[in-house]
mmCIF file of C-alpha atoms and ligand atoms in Angstrom:
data_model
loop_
_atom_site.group_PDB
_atom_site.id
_atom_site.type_symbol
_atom_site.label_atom_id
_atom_site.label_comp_id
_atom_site.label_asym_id
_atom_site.label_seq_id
_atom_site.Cartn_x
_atom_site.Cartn_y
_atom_site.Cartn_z
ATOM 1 C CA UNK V 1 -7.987 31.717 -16.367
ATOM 2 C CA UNK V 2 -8.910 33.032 -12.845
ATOM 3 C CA UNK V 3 -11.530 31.152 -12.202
ATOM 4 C CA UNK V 4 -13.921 33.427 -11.129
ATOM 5 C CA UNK V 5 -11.378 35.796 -9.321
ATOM 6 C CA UNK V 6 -10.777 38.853 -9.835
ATOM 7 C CA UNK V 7 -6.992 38.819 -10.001
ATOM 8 C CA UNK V 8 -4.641 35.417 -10.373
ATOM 9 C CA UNK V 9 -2.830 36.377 -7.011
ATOM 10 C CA UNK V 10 -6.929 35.793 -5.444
ATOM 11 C CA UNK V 11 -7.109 32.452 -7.055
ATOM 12 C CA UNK V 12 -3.151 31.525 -5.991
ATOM 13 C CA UNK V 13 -3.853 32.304 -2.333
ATOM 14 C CA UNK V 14 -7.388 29.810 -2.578
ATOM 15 C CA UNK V 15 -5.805 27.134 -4.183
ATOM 16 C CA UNK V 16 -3.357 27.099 -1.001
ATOM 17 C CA UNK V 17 -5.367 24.294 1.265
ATOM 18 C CA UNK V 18 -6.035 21.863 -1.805
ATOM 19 C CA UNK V 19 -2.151 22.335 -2.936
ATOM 20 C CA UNK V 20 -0.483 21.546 0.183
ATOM 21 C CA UNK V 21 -2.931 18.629 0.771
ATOM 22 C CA UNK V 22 -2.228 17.141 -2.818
ATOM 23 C CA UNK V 23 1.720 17.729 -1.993
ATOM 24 C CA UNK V 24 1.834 16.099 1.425
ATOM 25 C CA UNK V 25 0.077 13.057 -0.195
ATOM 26 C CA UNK V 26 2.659 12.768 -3.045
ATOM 27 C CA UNK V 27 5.373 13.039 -0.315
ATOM 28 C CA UNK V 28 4.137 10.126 2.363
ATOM 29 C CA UNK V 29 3.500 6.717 2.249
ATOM 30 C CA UNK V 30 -0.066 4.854 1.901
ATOM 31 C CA UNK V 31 -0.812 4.913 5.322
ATOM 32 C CA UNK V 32 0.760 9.011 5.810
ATOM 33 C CA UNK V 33 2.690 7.976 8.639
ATOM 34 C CA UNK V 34 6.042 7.505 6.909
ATOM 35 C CA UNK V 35 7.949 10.076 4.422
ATOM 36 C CA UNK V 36 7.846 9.031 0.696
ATOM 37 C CA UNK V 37 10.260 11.799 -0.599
ATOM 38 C CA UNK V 38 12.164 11.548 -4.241
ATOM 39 C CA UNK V 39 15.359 9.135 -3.442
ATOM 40 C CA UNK V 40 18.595 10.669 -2.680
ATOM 41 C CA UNK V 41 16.673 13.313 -0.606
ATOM 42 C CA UNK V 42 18.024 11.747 2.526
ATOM 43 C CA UNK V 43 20.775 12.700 4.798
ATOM 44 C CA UNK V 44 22.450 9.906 5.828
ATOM 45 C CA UNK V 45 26.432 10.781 5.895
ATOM 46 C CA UNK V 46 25.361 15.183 5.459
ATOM 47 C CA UNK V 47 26.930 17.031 8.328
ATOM 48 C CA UNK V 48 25.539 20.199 7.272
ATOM 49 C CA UNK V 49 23.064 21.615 4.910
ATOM 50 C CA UNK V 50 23.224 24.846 2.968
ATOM 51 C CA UNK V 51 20.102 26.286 1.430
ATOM 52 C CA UNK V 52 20.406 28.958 -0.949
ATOM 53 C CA UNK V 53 17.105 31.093 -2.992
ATOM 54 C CA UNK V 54 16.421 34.862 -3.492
ATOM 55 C CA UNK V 55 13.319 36.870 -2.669
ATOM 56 C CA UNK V 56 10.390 35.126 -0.782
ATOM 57 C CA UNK V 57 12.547 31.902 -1.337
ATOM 58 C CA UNK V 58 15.237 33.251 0.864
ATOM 59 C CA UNK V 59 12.563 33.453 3.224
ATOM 60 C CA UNK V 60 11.053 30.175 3.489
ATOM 61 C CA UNK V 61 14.844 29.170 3.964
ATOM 62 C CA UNK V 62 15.093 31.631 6.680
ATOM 63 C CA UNK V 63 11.984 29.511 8.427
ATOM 64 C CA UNK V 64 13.574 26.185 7.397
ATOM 65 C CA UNK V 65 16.798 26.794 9.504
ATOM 66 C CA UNK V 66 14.773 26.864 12.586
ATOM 67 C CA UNK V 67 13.029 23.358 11.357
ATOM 68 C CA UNK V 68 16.355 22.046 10.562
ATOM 69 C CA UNK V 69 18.193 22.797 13.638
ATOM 70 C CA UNK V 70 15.173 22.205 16.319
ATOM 71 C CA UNK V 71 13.680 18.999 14.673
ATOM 72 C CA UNK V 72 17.214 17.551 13.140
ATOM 73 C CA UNK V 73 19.959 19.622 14.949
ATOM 74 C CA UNK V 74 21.935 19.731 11.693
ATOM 75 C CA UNK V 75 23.377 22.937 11.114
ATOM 76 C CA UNK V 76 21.958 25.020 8.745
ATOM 77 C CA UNK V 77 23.101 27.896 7.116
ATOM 78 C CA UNK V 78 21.263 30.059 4.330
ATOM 79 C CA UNK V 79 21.998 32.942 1.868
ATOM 80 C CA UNK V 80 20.654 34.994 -0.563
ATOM 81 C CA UNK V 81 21.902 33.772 -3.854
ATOM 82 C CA UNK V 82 23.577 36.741 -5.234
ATOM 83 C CA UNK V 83 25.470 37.009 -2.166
ATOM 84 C CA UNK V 84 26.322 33.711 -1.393
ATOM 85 C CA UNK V 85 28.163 33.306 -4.893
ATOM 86 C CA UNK V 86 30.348 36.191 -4.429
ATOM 87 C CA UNK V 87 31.282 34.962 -0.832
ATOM 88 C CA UNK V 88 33.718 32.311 -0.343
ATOM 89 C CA UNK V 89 31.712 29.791 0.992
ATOM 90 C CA UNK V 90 32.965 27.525 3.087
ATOM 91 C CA UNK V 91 31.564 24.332 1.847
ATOM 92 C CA UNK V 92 31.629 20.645 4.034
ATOM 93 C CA UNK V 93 32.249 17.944 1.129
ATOM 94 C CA UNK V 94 29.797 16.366 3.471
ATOM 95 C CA UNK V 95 27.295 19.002 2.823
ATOM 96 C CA UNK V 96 23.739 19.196 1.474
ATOM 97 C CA UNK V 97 22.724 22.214 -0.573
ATOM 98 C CA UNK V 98 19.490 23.104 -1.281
ATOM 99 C CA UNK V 99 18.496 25.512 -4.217
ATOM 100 C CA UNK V 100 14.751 27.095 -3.657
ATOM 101 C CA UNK V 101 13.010 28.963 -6.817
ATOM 102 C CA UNK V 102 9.508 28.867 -8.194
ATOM 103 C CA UNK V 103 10.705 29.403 -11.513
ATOM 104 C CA UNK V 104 13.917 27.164 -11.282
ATOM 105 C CA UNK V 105 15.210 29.672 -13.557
ATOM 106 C CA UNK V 106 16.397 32.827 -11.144
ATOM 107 C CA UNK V 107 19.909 33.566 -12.901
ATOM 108 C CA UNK V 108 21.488 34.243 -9.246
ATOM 109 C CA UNK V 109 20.462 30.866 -7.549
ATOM 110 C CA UNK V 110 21.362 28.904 -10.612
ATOM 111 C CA UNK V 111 24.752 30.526 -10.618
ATOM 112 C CA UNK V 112 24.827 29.655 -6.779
ATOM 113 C CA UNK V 113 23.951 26.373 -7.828
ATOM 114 C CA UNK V 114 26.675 25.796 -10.583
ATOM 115 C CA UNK V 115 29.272 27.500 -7.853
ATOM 116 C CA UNK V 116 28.997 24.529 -5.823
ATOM 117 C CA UNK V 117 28.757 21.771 -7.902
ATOM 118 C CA UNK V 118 31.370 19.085 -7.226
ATOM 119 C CA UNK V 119 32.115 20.055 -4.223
ATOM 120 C CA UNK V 120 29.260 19.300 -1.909
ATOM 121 C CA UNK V 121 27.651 15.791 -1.422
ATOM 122 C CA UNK V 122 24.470 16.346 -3.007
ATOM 123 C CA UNK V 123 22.289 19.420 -4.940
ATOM 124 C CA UNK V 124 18.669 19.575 -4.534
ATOM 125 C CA UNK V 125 16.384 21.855 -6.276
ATOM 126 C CA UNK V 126 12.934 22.693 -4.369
ATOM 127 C CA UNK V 127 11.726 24.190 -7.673
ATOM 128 C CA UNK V 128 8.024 24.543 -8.965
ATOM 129 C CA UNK V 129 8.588 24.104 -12.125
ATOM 130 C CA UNK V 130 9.995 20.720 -12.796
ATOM 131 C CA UNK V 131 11.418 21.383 -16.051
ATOM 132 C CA UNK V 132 13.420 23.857 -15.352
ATOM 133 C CA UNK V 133 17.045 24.552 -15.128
ATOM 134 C CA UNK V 134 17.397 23.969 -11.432
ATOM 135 C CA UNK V 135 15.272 21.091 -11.785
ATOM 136 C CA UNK V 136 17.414 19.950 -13.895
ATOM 137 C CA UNK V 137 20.846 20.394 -12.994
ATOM 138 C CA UNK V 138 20.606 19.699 -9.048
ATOM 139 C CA UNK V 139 21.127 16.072 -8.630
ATOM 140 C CA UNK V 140 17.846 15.507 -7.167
ATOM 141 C CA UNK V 141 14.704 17.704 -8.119
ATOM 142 C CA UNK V 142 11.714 18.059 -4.926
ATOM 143 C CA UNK V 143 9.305 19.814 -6.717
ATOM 144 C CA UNK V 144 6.986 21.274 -4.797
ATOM 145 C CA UNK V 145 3.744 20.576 -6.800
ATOM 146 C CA UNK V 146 2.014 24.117 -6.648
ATOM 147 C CA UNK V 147 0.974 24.073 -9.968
ATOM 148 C CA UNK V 148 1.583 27.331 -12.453
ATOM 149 C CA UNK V 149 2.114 30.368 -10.424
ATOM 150 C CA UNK V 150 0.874 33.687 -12.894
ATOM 151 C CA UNK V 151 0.685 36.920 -9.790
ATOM 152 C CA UNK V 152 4.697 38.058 -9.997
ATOM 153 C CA UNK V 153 4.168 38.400 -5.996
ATOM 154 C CA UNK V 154 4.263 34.648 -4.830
ATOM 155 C CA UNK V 155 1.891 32.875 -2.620
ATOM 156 C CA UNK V 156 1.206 29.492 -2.931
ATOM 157 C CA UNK V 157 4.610 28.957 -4.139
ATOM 158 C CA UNK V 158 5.789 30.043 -0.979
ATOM 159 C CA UNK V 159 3.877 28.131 1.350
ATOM 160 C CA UNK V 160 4.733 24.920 -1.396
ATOM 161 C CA UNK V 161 8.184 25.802 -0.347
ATOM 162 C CA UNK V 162 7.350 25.793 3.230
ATOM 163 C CA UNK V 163 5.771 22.729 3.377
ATOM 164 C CA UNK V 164 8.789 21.156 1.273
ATOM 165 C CA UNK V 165 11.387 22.102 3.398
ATOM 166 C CA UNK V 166 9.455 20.888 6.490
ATOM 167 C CA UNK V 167 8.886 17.561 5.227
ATOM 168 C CA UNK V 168 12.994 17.497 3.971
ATOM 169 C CA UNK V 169 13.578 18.926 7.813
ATOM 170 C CA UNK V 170 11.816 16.058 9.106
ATOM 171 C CA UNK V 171 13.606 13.241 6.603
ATOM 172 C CA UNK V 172 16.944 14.671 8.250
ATOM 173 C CA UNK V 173 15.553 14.310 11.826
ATOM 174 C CA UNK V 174 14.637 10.087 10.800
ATOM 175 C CA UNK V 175 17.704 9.715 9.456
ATOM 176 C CA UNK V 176 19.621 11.582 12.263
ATOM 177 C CA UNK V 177 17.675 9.261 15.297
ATOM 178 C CA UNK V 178 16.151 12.216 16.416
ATOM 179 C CA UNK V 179 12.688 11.153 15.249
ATOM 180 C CA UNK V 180 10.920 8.110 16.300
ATOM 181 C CA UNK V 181 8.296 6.681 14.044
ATOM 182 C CA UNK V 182 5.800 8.073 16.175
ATOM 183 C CA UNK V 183 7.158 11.675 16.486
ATOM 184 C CA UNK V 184 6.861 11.691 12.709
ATOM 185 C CA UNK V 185 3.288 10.240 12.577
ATOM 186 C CA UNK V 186 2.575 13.388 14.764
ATOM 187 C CA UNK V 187 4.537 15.965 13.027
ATOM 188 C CA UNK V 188 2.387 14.425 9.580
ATOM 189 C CA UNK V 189 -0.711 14.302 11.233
ATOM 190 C CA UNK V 190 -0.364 18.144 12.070
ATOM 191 C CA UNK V 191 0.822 18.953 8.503
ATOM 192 C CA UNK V 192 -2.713 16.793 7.460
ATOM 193 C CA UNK V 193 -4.599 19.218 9.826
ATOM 194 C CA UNK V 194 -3.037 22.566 8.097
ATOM 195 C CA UNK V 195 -5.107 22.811 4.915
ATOM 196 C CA UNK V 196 -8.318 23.163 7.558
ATOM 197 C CA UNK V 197 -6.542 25.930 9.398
ATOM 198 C CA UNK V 198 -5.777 27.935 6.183
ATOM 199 C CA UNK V 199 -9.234 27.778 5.036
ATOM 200 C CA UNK V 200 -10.212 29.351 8.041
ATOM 201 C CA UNK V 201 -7.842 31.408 8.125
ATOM 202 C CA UNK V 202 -9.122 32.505 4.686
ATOM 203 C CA UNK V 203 -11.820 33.329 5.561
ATOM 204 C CA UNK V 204 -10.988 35.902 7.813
ATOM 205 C CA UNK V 205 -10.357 37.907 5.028
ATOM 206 C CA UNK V 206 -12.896 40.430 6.156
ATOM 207 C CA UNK V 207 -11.125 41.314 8.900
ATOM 208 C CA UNK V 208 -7.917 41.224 6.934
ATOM 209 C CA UNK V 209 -9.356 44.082 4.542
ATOM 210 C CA UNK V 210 -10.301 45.886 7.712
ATOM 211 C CA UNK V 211 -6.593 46.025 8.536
ATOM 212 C CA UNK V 212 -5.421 47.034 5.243
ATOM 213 C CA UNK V 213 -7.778 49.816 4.981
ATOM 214 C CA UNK V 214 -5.441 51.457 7.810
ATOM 215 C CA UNK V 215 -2.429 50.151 6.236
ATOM 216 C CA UNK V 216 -3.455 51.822 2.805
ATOM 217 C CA UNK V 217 -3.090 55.274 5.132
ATOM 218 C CA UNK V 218 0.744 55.030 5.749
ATOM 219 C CA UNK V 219 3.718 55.852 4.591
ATOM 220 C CA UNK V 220 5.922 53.541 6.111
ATOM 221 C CA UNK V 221 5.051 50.446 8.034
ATOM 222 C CA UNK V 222 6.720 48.163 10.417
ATOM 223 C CA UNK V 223 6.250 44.332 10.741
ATOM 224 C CA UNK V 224 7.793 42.485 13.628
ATOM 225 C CA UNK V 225 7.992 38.736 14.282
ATOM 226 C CA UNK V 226 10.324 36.825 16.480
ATOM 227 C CA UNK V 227 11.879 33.081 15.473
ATOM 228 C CA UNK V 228 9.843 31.950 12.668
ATOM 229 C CA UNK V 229 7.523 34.868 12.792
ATOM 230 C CA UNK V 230 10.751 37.137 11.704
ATOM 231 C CA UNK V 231 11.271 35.756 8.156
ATOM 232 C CA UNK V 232 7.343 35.613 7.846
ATOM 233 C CA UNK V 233 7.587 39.508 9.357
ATOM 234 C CA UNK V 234 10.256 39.892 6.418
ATOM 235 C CA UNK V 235 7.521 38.641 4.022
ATOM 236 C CA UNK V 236 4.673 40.461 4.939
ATOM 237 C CA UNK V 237 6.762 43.838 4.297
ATOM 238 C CA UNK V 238 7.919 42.312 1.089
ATOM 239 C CA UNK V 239 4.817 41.649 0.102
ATOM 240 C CA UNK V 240 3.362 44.859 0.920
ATOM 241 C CA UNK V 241 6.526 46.833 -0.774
ATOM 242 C CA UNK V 242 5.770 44.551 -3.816
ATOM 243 C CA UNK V 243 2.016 45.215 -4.390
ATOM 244 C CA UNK V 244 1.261 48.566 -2.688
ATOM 245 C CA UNK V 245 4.059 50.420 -3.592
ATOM 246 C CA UNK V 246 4.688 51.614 0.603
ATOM 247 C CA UNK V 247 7.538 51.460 2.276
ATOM 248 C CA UNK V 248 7.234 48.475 4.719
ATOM 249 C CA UNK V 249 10.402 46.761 6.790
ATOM 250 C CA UNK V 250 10.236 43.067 8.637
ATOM 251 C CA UNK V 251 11.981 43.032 11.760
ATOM 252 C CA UNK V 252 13.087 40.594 14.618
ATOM 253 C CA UNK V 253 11.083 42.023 17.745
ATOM 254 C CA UNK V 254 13.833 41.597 19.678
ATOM 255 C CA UNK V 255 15.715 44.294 17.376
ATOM 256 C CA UNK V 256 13.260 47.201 17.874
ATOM 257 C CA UNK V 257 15.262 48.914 20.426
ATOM 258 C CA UNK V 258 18.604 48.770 19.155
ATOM 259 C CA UNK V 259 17.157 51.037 16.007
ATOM 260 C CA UNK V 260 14.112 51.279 14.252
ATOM 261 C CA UNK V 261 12.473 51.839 17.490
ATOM 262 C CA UNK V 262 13.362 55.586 16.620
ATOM 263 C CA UNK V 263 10.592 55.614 13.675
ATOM 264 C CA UNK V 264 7.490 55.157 15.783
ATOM 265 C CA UNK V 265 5.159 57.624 16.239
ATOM 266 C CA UNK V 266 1.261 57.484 15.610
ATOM 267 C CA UNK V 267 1.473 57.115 12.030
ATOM 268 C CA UNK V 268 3.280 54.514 11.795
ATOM 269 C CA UNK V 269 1.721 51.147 11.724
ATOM 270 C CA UNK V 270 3.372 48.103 13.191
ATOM 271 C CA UNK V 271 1.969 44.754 12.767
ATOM 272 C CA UNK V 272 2.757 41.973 15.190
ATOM 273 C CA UNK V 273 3.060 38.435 14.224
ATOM 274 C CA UNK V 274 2.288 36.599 17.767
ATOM 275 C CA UNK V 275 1.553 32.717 17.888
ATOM 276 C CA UNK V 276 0.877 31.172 21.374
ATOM 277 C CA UNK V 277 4.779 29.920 21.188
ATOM 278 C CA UNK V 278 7.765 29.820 23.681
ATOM 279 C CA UNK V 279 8.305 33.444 22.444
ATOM 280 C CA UNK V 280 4.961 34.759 22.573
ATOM 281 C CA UNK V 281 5.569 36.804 25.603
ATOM 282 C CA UNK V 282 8.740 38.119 24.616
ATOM 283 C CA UNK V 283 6.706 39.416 21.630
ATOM 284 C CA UNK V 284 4.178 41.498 23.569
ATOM 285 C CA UNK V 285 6.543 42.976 25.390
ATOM 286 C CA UNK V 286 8.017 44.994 22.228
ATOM 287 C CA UNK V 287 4.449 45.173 21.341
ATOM 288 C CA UNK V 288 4.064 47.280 24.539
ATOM 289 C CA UNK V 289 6.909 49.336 23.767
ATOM 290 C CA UNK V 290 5.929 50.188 20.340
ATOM 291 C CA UNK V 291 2.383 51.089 22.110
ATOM 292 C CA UNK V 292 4.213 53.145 24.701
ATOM 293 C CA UNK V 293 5.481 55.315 22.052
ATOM 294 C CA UNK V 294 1.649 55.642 19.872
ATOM 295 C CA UNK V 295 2.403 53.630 17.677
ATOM 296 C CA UNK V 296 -0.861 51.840 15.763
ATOM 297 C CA UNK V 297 -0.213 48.122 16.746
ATOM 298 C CA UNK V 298 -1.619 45.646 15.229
ATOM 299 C CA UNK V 299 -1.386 42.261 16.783
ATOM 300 C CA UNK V 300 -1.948 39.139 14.381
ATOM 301 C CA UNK V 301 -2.169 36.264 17.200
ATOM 302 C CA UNK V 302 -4.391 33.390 18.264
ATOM 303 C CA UNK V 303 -6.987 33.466 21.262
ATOM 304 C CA UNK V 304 -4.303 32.886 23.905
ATOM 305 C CA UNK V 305 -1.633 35.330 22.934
ATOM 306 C CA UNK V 306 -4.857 37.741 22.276
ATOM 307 C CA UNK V 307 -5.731 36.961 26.081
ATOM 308 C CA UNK V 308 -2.410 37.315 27.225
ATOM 309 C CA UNK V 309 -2.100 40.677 25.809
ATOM 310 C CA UNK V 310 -4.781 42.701 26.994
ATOM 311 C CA UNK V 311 -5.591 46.067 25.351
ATOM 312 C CA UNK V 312 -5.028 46.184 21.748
ATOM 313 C CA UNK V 313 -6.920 48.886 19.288
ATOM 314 C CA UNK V 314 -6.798 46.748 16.101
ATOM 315 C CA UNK V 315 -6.181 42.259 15.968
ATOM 316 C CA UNK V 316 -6.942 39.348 13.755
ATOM 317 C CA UNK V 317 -7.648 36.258 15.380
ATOM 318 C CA UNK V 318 -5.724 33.670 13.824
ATOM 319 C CA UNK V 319 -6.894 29.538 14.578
ATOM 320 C CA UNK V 320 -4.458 28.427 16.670
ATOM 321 C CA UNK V 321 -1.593 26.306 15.215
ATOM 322 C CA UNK V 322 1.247 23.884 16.532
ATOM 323 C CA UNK V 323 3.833 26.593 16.662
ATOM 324 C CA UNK V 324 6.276 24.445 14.163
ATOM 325 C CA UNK V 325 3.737 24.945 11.647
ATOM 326 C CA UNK V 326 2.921 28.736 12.370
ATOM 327 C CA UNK V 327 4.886 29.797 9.881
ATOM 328 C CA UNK V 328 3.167 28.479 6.987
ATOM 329 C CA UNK V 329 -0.586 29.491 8.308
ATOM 330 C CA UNK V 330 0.906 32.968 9.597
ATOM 331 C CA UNK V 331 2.000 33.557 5.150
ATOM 332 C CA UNK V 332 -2.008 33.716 5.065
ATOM 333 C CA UNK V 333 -2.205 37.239 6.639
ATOM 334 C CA UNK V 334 1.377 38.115 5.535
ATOM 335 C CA UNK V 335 -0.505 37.783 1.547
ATOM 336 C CA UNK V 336 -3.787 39.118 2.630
ATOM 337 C CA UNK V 337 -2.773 42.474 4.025
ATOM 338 C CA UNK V 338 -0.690 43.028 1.032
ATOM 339 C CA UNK V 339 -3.862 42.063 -1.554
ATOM 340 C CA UNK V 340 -6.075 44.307 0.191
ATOM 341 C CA UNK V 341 -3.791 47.194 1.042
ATOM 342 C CA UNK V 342 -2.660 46.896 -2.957
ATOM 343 C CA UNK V 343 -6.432 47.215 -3.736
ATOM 344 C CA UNK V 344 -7.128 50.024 -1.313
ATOM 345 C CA UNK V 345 -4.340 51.712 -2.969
ATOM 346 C CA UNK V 346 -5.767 50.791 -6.878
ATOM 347 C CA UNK V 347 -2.290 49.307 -7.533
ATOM 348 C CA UNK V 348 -2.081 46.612 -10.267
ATOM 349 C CA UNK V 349 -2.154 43.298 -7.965
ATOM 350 C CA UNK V 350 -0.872 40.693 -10.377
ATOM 351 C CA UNK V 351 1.590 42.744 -12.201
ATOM 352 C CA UNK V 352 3.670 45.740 -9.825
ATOM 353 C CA UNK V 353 5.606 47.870 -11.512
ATOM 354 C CA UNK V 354 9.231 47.346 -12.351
ATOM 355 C CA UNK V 355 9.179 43.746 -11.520
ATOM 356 C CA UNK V 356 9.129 40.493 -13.591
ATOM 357 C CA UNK V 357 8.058 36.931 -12.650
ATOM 358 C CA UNK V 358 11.287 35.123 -13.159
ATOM 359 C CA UNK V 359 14.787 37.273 -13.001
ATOM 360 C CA UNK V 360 16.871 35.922 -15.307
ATOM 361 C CA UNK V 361 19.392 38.463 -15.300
ATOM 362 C CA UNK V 362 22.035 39.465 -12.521
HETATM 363 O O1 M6R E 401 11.419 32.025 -9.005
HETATM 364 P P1 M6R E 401 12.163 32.289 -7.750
HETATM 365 O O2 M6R E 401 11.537 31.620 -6.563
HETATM 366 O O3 M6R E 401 13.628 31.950 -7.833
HETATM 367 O O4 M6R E 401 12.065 33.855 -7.519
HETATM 368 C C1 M6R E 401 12.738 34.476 -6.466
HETATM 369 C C2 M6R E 401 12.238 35.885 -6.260
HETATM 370 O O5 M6R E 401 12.470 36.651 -7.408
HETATM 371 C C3 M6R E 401 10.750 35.929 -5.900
HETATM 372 O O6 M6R E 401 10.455 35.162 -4.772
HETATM 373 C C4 M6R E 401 10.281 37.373 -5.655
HETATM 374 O O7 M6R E 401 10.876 37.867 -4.476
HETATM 375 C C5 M6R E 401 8.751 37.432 -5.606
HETATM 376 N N1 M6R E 401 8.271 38.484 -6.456
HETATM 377 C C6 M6R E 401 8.204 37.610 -4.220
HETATM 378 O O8 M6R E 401 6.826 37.778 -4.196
#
């Protein structure tokens, strides 16, 4: 049932504010100044945690890294499942890892998961569905409470995930005495602000078809992001490749020149993923060059980066967002321009070509 919208991907992107609300609840205490995660989700005695998931998975991993290092400093290090278990991994028996899958039942990332069992301290499936194999053979399931997810592109589960791994990236910094009880109050009290930010950030969704209507136009298209805004920069393209059927590639802004600098010209959209972070500036500066060469730029930013960066032809003004959190409001634009570019293009949203919901084959 869509409930009233016109595809289930439409209804998966609303339901993101109420979701992540409901989650956060289940994952605090009473007074949602204190973590309340499943037990054996802490970190006391890891040295290292390993987080393993394919596809838009791999991506919210990608973001959690950053979270783990800057809010924990534990070491972090993430693959894509069907790489990782052909590797030889080096594994600390002192190690978390950390399986992420909406479906639980992604043959790759279960196979990762089996690879390492028995020799790492503890398995933990960030799964959606909580009946599922990962669920059920990590030692401890986080389930990230999204409810049934139909559209094969993901949305809510992603930013599920997000929210997830930021609240296990936070657990590690408590239990590593690099969080007071007061530093956590405020990192909860900005997750508790989120949902508001996403609704208005849905909203926007005017302006978000007004982008896509030049996206529709290309043939190949560029996103750039830097720190966290380069696995959401990888999502966006995904998410565009996955709907619209265009050729679309995420990259870290500070990357442009040593390659794919070469493919700009005028018909070549690039869209910029800019929050008013320690990087921001760093940002518009490859957003210059790509404008130096005619490239269509557009810049996907708050008010202040949008100050800071003076002439633009096309931008979305985004609420503005502790930059730790950026990643998870920033998904809303990386799904939008995808929808709307798939519907410019008369593309079937909830079910692209070639692709099924859960991969349960190599
Ligand atoms: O169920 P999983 O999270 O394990 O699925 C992993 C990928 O197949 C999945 O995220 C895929 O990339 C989506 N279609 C992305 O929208």
């Amino acid at each position: 049932d869509k409930s009233g919208h016109r595809h289930f991907m439409a209804k998966e992107m609303a339901q993101q504010p109420a979701i992540l609300r409901a989650a956060l609840a289940a994952y605090t205490d009473a007074t949602g100044t204190a973590l309340a995660l499943p037990e054996g989700a802490g970190f006391d005695g890891v040295d290292r945690v390993t987080l393993v998931a394919c596809g838009t998975g791999f991506y919210a991993c990608q973001v959690a890294k950053y979270w783990f290092e800057q809010i924990a400093g534990l070491p972090a290090d993430i693959d894509i499942a069907s790489e990782f278990r052909y590797r030889a991994p080096v594994l600390s028996p002192h190690s978390m890892a950390v399986f992420v899958s909406q479906s639980g039942e992604t043959a790759d990332t279960l196979a990762a998961l089996r690879h390492v069992q028995g020799k790492v301290a503890r398995t933990l499936g960030v799964v959606n569905v909580p009946t599922s194999s990962i669920a059920r053979e990590t030692d401890v399931a986080l389930p990230i409470l999204a409810g049934p997810e139909i559209s094969v592109a993901s949305t809510k589960g992603f930013t599920a995930q997000l929210q997830v791994l930021m609240l296990l990236a936070l657990q590690a910094g408590v239990d590593r005495g690099r969080l007071t009880p007061a530093a956590l109050a405020d990192h909860l009290s900005a997750l508790r602000a989120l949902p508001g930010l996403i609704n208005q950030a849905l909203d926007r969704e005017g302006q978000m078809r007004d982008i896509a209507r030049h996206l529709a136009e290309a043939r190949d298209i560029l996103f750039l992001g830097r720190g966290t805004m380069y696995p959401l920069a990888l999502e966006g393209a995904l998410k565009l490749k996955e709907l619209s059927y265009i050729h679309a590639e995420g990259y870290a802004a500070g990357e442009l020149k040593h390659g794919p600098i070469a493919l700009i010209d005028q018909h070549v959209p690039v869209v910029v993923l800019a929050p008013h972070d320690a990087l921001f500036d760093k940002t518009l500066s490859n957003m210059q060059e790509v404008m130096a060469r005619q490239g269509q730029v557009f810049l996907i930013a708050d008010a202040r980066t949008l100050a800071a960066a003076g002439e633009v032809t096309h931008s979305l003004t985004m609420p503005e967002v502790p930059p730790l959190l950026a990643p998870i409001l920033y998904a809303i634009p990386a799904q939008m321009l995808a929808y709307h570019t798939a519907l410019f293009r008369g593309t079937d949203v909830d079910q692209p070509r070639n692709l099924a919901k859960s991969v349960t084959v190599e």
